[in-house]
Amino acid sequence: MPAFDLSPAELERHRPDIEEPADFDAFWERTLEEASAEGDPLVSVRPVENGLRLTETWDVTFRGFAGDPVRAWFSLPAGMAEPLPAVVEFAGYGRGRGLPHERLTWVNAGYAHLLMDNRGQGDQYGCGGDTRDPHTMAPGGPGPAVRGLLDPGDYHYRRLITDAVRAVAAVRALPGVDAGRVAAVGNSQGGGLALAVAGLVPDLAALLVTAPLLCGIHRALDLTDVPPYGEITAYLAVHRGAEEAAYRTLSYVEGVSFARRAHAPAHFGVGLRDTVCPPSGAYAAFNRYAERTGGDPAKVLHAYPFNGHEGGDAVHVRRQLDWLGPLLDG
């Protein structure tokens, strides 16, 4: 697929105006306050046999949106006694947390690692998930991207983003974690969640985001019919006249708005031929990153001109490791 978005020079200058609802900050403050009021984040922490000699794993349940139980895998390098910096990882669209031996990069790099399950997802890719979404009766299609699409209070991503913020609170409460050194990482949907966390958790230590979903949403819907955005366009093709309500809801989960409010040093990656999450969304978030916070955090973006949604793949992961080490190992 040839490049279909803006040219590289245009992407580097891309700073689109984003229509933010007047109550964006109040909406998220209220949502997170309600979630925090449900009590301590941790519900249970149970050791599990993972078949590995060098990694120890626990099955964690924490309180997410509305106090709902959310599952996660928590892993530590075997035999580590001192508190470690932690990486909280968010999975892609349609994936669950899978099996505990699947994602070992961050724990093998010497970090505590929490992999959050995606509520109501997990049935499209990978090895499944274990977290129900009990709030799925609002109008919308069957896919997560359109569940509750007509009302921001009912929208699936309101719940999933809240879960992601609560995952940071959960990892900080776990033994073996240095609560002051927590990074958020994700690719695609996971990148969108990590970016939201960076905008909602002011003391996050670092952000690593690749090919983020939910960035430059309005433009993405004009550019691609590939899911998850394609699920939204398919819904609006049937529900003619619902565009205004849908765009209003989506404005509350716009990644560029979260990026503007972020503080943490940030590492971005993007494939310039990505038709799933068009690269202009990642550049919009990167170029407007931290502009509302008055700070000047370190940030870097690696672009892969001949790659699509896979971006830099393992090459990019190595760049993430090299970048994150000096930030969290001090």
mmCIF file of C-alpha atoms in Angstrom, residues 4 20 63 85 87 116 118 123 130 141 159-160 165 175 186 193 299 319 328:
data_model
loop_
_atom_site.group_PDB
_atom_site.id
_atom_site.type_symbol
_atom_site.label_atom_id
_atom_site.label_comp_id
_atom_site.label_asym_id
_atom_site.label_seq_id
_atom_site.Cartn_x
_atom_site.Cartn_y
_atom_site.Cartn_z
ATOM 1 C CA PHE A 4 -1.845 7.714 1.467
ATOM 2 C CA GLU A 20 -12.561 19.884 22.607
ATOM 3 C CA ARG A 63 -10.942 -2.251 40.406
ATOM 4 C CA PRO A 85 10.588 0.522 37.987
ATOM 5 C CA VAL A 87 6.023 -0.811 32.814
ATOM 6 C CA MET A 116 -3.874 -5.091 31.517
ATOM 7 C CA ASN A 118 -9.142 -5.308 27.738
ATOM 8 C CA ASP A 123 -11.997 -12.661 21.052
ATOM 9 C CA ASP A 130 -10.711 -12.760 31.018
ATOM 10 C CA GLY A 141 -22.890 -1.923 17.178
ATOM 11 C CA ARG A 159 -14.584 2.596 30.636
ATOM 12 C CA LEU A 160 -11.410 1.259 29.042
ATOM 13 C CA VAL A 165 -5.614 4.842 34.689
ATOM 14 C CA PRO A 175 5.010 -5.370 46.110
ATOM 15 C CA GLY A 186 1.151 0.448 24.075
ATOM 16 C CA LEU A 193 -4.740 4.039 26.044
ATOM 17 C CA LYS A 299 10.114 13.602 23.242
ATOM 18 C CA ARG A 319 14.871 1.738 20.308
ATOM 19 C CA LEU A 328 13.901 4.592 34.707
#
